[in-house]
Coordinates of C-alpha atoms and ligand atoms in Angstrom, one line a residue:
X1 CA -41.1 -10.7 -8.9
X2 CA -39.5 -7.5 -10.2
X3 CA -36.9 -6.0 -7.9
X4 CA -37.7 -2.5 -6.9
X5 CA -34.7 -0.2 -6.7
X6 CA -34.6 2.6 -4.1
X7 CA -32.8 5.5 -5.7
X8 CA -31.6 6.2 -9.2
X9 CA -29.1 4.7 -11.6
X10 CA -26.2 6.9 -12.6
X11 CA -24.2 6.1 -15.7
X12 CA -20.9 7.9 -16.5
X13 CA -19.8 8.7 -20.1
X14 CA -16.8 6.4 -19.7
X15 CA -19.1 3.4 -19.1
X16 CA -19.2 3.1 -15.3
X17 CA -22.5 3.0 -13.5
X18 CA -23.8 2.8 -9.9
X19 CA -26.9 3.2 -7.9
X20 CA -27.5 6.4 -6.0
X21 CA -29.6 5.8 -2.9
X22 CA -32.5 8.3 -2.3
X23 CA -31.2 11.5 -0.9
X24 CA -27.5 10.7 -1.3
X25 CA -25.3 13.0 -3.4
X26 CA -23.9 11.9 -6.7
X27 CA -20.3 12.1 -5.4
X28 CA -20.9 10.1 -2.2
X29 CA -22.9 7.5 -4.1
X30 CA -20.1 7.1 -6.6
X31 CA -17.5 6.7 -3.8
X32 CA -19.7 4.3 -1.8
X33 CA -20.0 2.1 -5.0
X34 CA -16.2 2.2 -5.4
X35 CA -16.3 4.4 -8.5
X36 CA -13.3 6.8 -8.3
X37 CA -14.5 10.4 -8.6
X38 CA -12.4 13.5 -8.1
X39 CA -13.1 15.5 -4.9
X40 CA -11.5 17.3 -2.0
X41 CA -13.8 19.0 0.4
X42 CA -17.1 17.2 0.0
X43 CA -18.9 20.3 1.0
X44 CA -19.2 22.7 -2.0
X45 CA -16.2 24.8 -1.5
X46 CA -13.3 23.5 -3.7
X47 CA -14.9 22.9 -7.1
X48 CA -12.9 19.7 -7.6
X49 CA -16.1 17.5 -8.1
X50 CA -17.4 19.5 -11.1
X51 CA -19.2 17.5 -13.7
X52 CA -21.8 17.9 -16.5
X53 CA -25.2 16.3 -16.7
X54 CA -25.9 14.8 -20.1
X55 CA -29.4 13.5 -19.2
X56 CA -31.7 13.3 -16.3
X57 CA -32.3 15.8 -13.5
X58 CA -30.7 16.6 -10.2
X59 CA -31.5 18.8 -7.2
X60 CA -28.6 21.1 -6.2
X61 CA -28.3 21.4 -2.4
X62 CA -26.6 24.8 -2.6
X63 CA -26.9 26.3 -6.1
X64 CA -24.6 29.2 -4.9
X65 CA -21.9 26.9 -3.5
X66 CA -18.5 28.8 -3.9
X67 CA -17.0 25.8 -5.7
X68 CA -18.7 26.9 -8.9
X69 CA -17.7 30.1 -10.8
X70 CA -20.2 32.1 -12.9
X71 CA -18.4 30.7 -15.9
X72 CA -18.9 27.1 -14.7
X73 CA -22.6 27.8 -14.3
X74 CA -22.9 29.3 -17.8
X75 CA -21.2 26.2 -19.1
X76 CA -23.8 24.0 -17.3
X77 CA -21.3 22.6 -14.8
X78 CA -22.5 21.3 -11.4
X79 CA -20.9 20.0 -8.2
X80 CA -21.2 16.2 -7.6
X81 CA -21.1 16.9 -3.8
X82 CA -24.1 19.2 -4.1
X83 CA -26.2 17.2 -6.5
X84 CA -29.0 14.8 -5.5
X85 CA -30.3 12.8 -8.5
X86 CA -34.0 13.1 -9.0
X87 CA -34.1 10.6 -11.9
X88 CA -31.7 8.2 -13.5
X89 CA -28.8 10.3 -14.8
X90 CA -26.0 10.3 -17.4
X91 CA -23.0 12.3 -16.3
X92 CA -19.5 13.0 -17.2
X93 CA -17.3 12.7 -14.1
X94 CA -13.6 13.4 -14.0
X95 CA -11.9 10.1 -13.1
X96 CA -10.3 10.2 -9.7
X97 CA -6.8 9.4 -8.7
X98 CA -5.7 5.7 -8.8
X99 CA -7.6 3.8 -6.1
X100 CA -5.4 3.2 -3.2
X101 CA -4.8 -0.2 -1.6
X102 CA -6.9 -1.0 1.4
X103 CA -9.5 1.6 0.5
X104 CA -12.6 1.7 2.6
X105 CA -15.6 3.1 0.8
X106 CA -17.5 5.8 2.8
X107 CA -20.6 4.7 4.6
X108 CA -23.0 5.9 7.3
X109 CA -22.3 4.7 10.9
X110 CA -24.2 5.5 14.1
X111 CA -21.8 6.3 16.9
X112 CA -22.1 7.2 20.6
X113 CA -20.1 9.9 22.3
X114 CA -18.0 8.3 25.0
X115 CA -15.8 11.3 26.0
X116 CA -15.4 15.0 25.4
X117 CA -12.2 16.6 26.5
X118 CA -10.9 20.2 26.3
X119 CA -7.7 20.6 24.3
X120 CA -7.8 24.4 24.4
X121 CA -10.3 27.2 25.1
X122 CA -12.2 26.5 21.9
X123 CA -11.0 23.0 20.8
X124 CA -12.6 19.8 22.0
X125 CA -11.5 16.2 21.5
X126 CA -14.6 14.2 20.9
X127 CA -14.4 10.4 21.2
X128 CA -17.0 8.3 19.5
X129 CA -17.6 4.6 19.5
X130 CA -19.2 2.5 16.6
X131 CA -20.2 -1.1 16.7
X132 CA -17.9 -2.1 13.9
X133 CA -14.3 -1.3 13.4
X134 CA -13.0 2.3 12.8
X135 CA -11.8 1.8 9.2
X136 CA -9.9 4.7 7.7
X137 CA -6.4 5.9 6.8
X138 CA -4.5 8.3 8.9
X139 CA -5.2 11.8 7.6
X140 CA -8.7 11.2 6.3
X141 CA -11.9 12.9 7.4
X142 CA -15.6 12.1 7.9
X143 CA -18.8 14.1 7.7
X144 CA -20.4 14.4 11.2
X145 CA -23.9 15.3 12.1
X146 CA -25.5 15.0 15.6
X147 CA -29.1 14.5 16.7
X148 CA -28.6 17.7 18.7
X149 CA -28.1 19.7 15.4
X150 CA -31.3 21.2 14.1
X151 CA -32.8 19.9 10.9
X152 CA -32.4 22.2 8.0
X153 CA -35.3 22.8 5.7
X154 CA -34.0 23.9 2.3
X155 CA -36.2 25.0 -0.5
X156 CA -39.8 23.8 -0.7
X157 CA -40.0 20.1 -1.7
X158 CA -36.5 19.3 -0.4
X159 CA -36.2 16.5 2.1
X160 CA -35.2 18.1 5.4
X161 CA -31.5 17.5 6.1
X162 CA -29.5 17.6 9.3
X163 CA -26.5 19.9 8.9
X164 CA -23.1 18.2 8.8
X165 CA -19.5 19.3 8.8
X166 CA -16.2 17.7 7.8
X167 CA -13.9 16.8 10.6
X168 CA -10.7 14.7 10.4
X169 CA -9.9 11.8 12.6
X170 CA -7.0 12.4 15.0
X171 CA -6.5 8.8 16.1
X172 CA -5.5 5.7 14.2
X173 CA -7.9 3.1 12.6
X174 CA -8.7 0.3 15.1
X175 CA -10.9 -2.8 15.4
X176 CA -12.6 -1.5 18.6
X177 CA -14.6 1.2 16.7
X178 CA -13.0 4.2 18.4
X179 CA -13.1 7.5 16.4
X180 CA -11.5 10.7 17.7
X181 CA -12.1 14.1 16.3
X182 CA -10.8 17.6 17.3
X183 CA -13.6 20.1 16.9
X184 CA -13.0 23.8 17.1
X185 CA -15.8 26.3 17.9
X186 CA -16.4 28.5 14.8
X187 CA -17.9 31.8 16.2
X188 CA -21.5 32.0 15.0
X189 CA -21.2 28.6 13.3
X190 CA -24.4 26.6 12.8
X191 CA -22.8 23.3 13.9
X192 CA -19.5 23.5 15.7
X193 CA -20.8 25.4 18.8
X194 CA -23.3 22.6 19.3
X195 CA -20.5 20.0 19.1
X196 CA -18.1 22.0 21.3
X197 CA -20.6 23.2 23.9
X198 CA -23.5 20.7 24.0
X199 CA -22.2 17.3 23.0
X200 CA -21.9 14.9 26.0
X201 CA -21.2 11.3 26.6
X202 CA -24.2 9.1 25.6
X203 CA -25.2 11.4 22.7
X204 CA -25.6 9.9 19.2
X205 CA -23.7 11.2 16.2
X206 CA -23.8 10.0 12.6
X207 CA -20.4 9.5 10.9
X208 CA -20.3 9.4 7.1
X209 CA -16.8 8.5 6.0
X210 CA -14.0 8.0 5.5
X211 CA -13.2 10.6 2.8
X212 CA -10.0 12.3 1.7
X213 CA -6.8 11.8 -0.2
X214 CA -4.3 13.4 2.2
X215 CA -3.7 10.1 4.0
X216 CA -0.4 8.8 5.1
X217 CA 1.5 7.2 2.2
X218 CA 3.2 3.9 2.7
X219 CA 6.6 5.0 1.4
X220 CA 9.9 4.9 3.1
X221 CA 10.4 8.6 3.1
X222 CA 10.7 10.8 6.1
X223 CA 7.7 13.1 6.8
X224 CA 7.0 16.8 7.1
X225 CA 3.6 18.0 8.3
X226 CA 2.3 21.5 8.2
X227 CA -0.9 22.2 10.2
X228 CA -2.8 25.4 10.7
X229 CA -5.7 25.9 13.1
X230 CA -8.2 23.1 12.9
X231 CA -5.9 21.2 10.5
X232 CA -4.2 19.8 13.5
X233 CA -6.3 16.6 13.8
X234 CA -5.4 14.9 10.5
X235 CA -1.7 15.8 11.0
X236 CA -1.7 14.2 14.5
X237 CA -3.2 11.1 12.9
X238 CA -0.5 11.1 10.2
X239 CA 2.2 11.5 12.9
X240 CA 0.7 8.7 14.9
X241 CA 0.5 6.5 11.8
X242 CA 4.2 7.1 11.1
X243 CA 5.1 6.2 14.7
X244 CA 3.1 3.0 14.5
X245 CA 5.0 1.7 11.5
X246 CA 7.4 -1.3 12.0
X247 CA 10.3 0.9 10.8
X248 CA 9.3 3.9 12.9
X249 CA 12.7 4.0 14.7
X250 CA 14.3 5.0 11.4
X251 CA 11.8 7.7 10.5
X252 CA 12.1 11.5 11.0
X253 CA 9.2 13.8 11.5
X254 CA 9.2 17.6 11.3
X255 CA 5.9 19.0 12.6
X256 CA 4.9 22.7 12.0
X257 CA 1.9 24.1 13.6
X258 CA 0.4 27.6 13.3
X259 CA -2.4 29.1 15.4
X260 CA -3.8 32.4 16.1
X261 CA -2.5 33.0 19.7
X262 CA -0.7 31.4 22.5
X263 CA -3.9 30.0 23.8
X264 CA -4.3 27.8 20.6
X265 CA -1.0 26.0 21.0
X266 CA -1.5 22.4 21.8
X267 CA 0.6 20.4 19.4
X268 CA 3.5 19.8 21.8
X269 CA 1.8 16.9 23.7
X270 CA 1.1 15.1 20.4
X271 CA 4.6 15.4 19.1
X272 CA 6.0 14.3 22.4
X273 CA 3.7 11.3 22.3
X274 CA 5.1 10.1 18.9
X275 CA 8.7 11.1 19.5
X276 CA 9.6 8.0 21.5
X277 CA 8.8 5.7 18.7
X278 CA 10.6 7.8 15.9
X279 CA 14.2 8.4 15.1
X280 CA 13.5 12.1 15.6
X281 CA 10.5 14.4 15.9
X282 CA 10.8 18.2 16.0
X283 CA 8.1 20.8 16.5
X284 CA 8.0 24.4 15.3
X285 CA 4.9 26.3 16.5
X286 CA 4.1 29.9 15.6
X287 CA 1.3 32.3 16.5
X288 CA 0.0 34.6 13.8
X289 CA -1.2 37.5 16.1
X290 CA 1.4 40.2 16.1
X291 CA 3.1 40.9 19.4
X292 CA 1.7 44.5 19.7
X293 CA -1.9 43.1 19.3
X294 CA -1.5 40.3 21.8
X295 CA -0.6 40.2 25.4
X296 CA -0.3 36.4 25.7
X297 CA 3.2 35.9 26.9
X298 CA 4.2 34.0 23.8
X299 CA 7.9 34.0 23.3
X300 CA 8.1 31.8 20.3
X301 CA 8.0 32.8 16.6
X302 CA 5.2 35.1 15.4
X303 CA 3.9 35.2 11.8
X304 CA 2.2 32.9 9.3
X305 CA 3.5 29.4 9.5
X306 CA 4.4 29.2 5.8
X307 CA 6.7 32.2 6.3
X308 CA 8.4 30.7 9.3
X309 CA 8.9 27.1 8.2
X310 CA 12.6 26.4 8.3
X311 CA 12.4 24.7 5.0
X312 CA 16.0 25.6 4.4
X313 CA 16.9 23.6 7.5
X314 CA 15.5 20.5 5.8
X315 CA 18.1 19.8 3.2
X316 CA 16.4 16.6 2.0
X317 CA 13.0 18.2 1.6
X318 CA 12.6 16.9 -2.0
X319 CA 12.8 13.3 -0.6
X320 CA 10.1 13.8 2.0
X321 CA 6.4 13.1 2.0
X322 CA 4.8 16.5 2.9
X323 CA 1.3 16.7 4.4
X324 CA -0.6 20.0 4.7
X325 CA -3.9 20.7 6.5
X326 CA -5.5 23.9 7.5
X327 CA -7.5 26.9 6.2
X328 CA -7.4 27.1 2.4
X329 CA -5.3 30.3 2.3
X330 CA -2.7 28.7 4.4
X331 CA -2.7 25.5 2.4
X332 CA -2.4 27.4 -0.8
X333 CA 0.5 29.5 0.5
X334 CA 2.4 26.5 1.7
X335 CA 1.8 24.5 -1.5
X336 CA 2.7 27.4 -3.7
X337 CA 5.9 28.0 -1.8
X338 CA 6.9 24.3 -1.9
X339 CA 6.2 23.9 -5.6
X340 CA 7.0 27.3 -7.1
X341 CA 9.8 28.5 -4.8
X342 CA 11.4 25.2 -3.9
X343 CA 10.6 23.1 -6.9
X344 CA 9.1 20.2 -4.8
X345 CA 7.2 17.6 -6.9
X346 CA 3.4 17.8 -6.4
X347 CA 3.5 14.0 -6.1
X348 CA 5.1 14.4 -2.7
X349 CA 2.6 17.0 -1.3
X350 CA -0.7 15.8 0.1
X351 CA -3.6 18.0 1.2
X352 CA -7.4 18.2 1.1
X353 CA -9.0 21.6 1.0
X354 CA -11.5 22.4 3.7
X355 CA -14.0 25.3 3.8
Ligands
FES1 FE1 -17.4 19.2 -4.3 FE2 -15.3 20.3 -3.1 S1 -16.9 21.3 -4.2 S2 -15.7 18.2 -3.4

């Protein structure tokens, strides 16, 4: 009997091909099939997943996604993370970075909430449990959606979709299937207030992951991490990954964290946790609200973290692996400073852009 295929066949102009399950995006289907494709945010913001469609047709989830410029649109470019194939397709994808060892393709997993803890006034640590192991690399992220999140009806004819958001794991991969995320309440957000205020033990969450390139590299270099706002979680995972290495006692970690106000500062406990295993671990925290606008008792540095990082106090900066996570303007500012002002090789700087 003929085999029926659920979904569509996608062929790339350099001769790769893969099946795209019904309703899945072009980008995710490629990654699930082990086809390297370039991407960062997986949610329409960064434009890294641009491609051109040579034949076939796709539905675009968000035709106005900020990742596409008007010029891109005129040239017929589309975003792989926003495209759902409606027919078999031929596409030209930009080949991704070399596939890393021990890579786990992203997949859908059902998980149960086992714990929700408050880290700050608007940041929750949500612990989930899956049946199988939690397979990812420290620093990676997953797309989360919860049954408690309303279904989104797009344009007529679209399959209804539950809204999802990208969150980074803050713990380490483990065979027990424990996944921890730090979720910040975005005022007026469509998803995060539900995660922060309504999610409770026993609730079901869907994890789609892992994704992301800003994972801990297995080199012998010492590490610098720079985290802003909700970029804390992946940097905590990177720090924990470093501390779990057999040679941790020889490794140095410099951890920089920037938040809006004194009430956002919570990196200290994580740096303390890893410091025992490492040769050294230092923390610099800064709040961005100026002193005259805040009455928060903060006595530490004030300003944007990229302006305060004591990069000059790190004489061997060029020999470090540097990880950056946070809002795109902060990530851009840090990366620009490292590359343009300090001449650091982009090979040593790792980040994913979130929106
Ligand atoms: Fe598609 Fe960022 S816009 S990965």
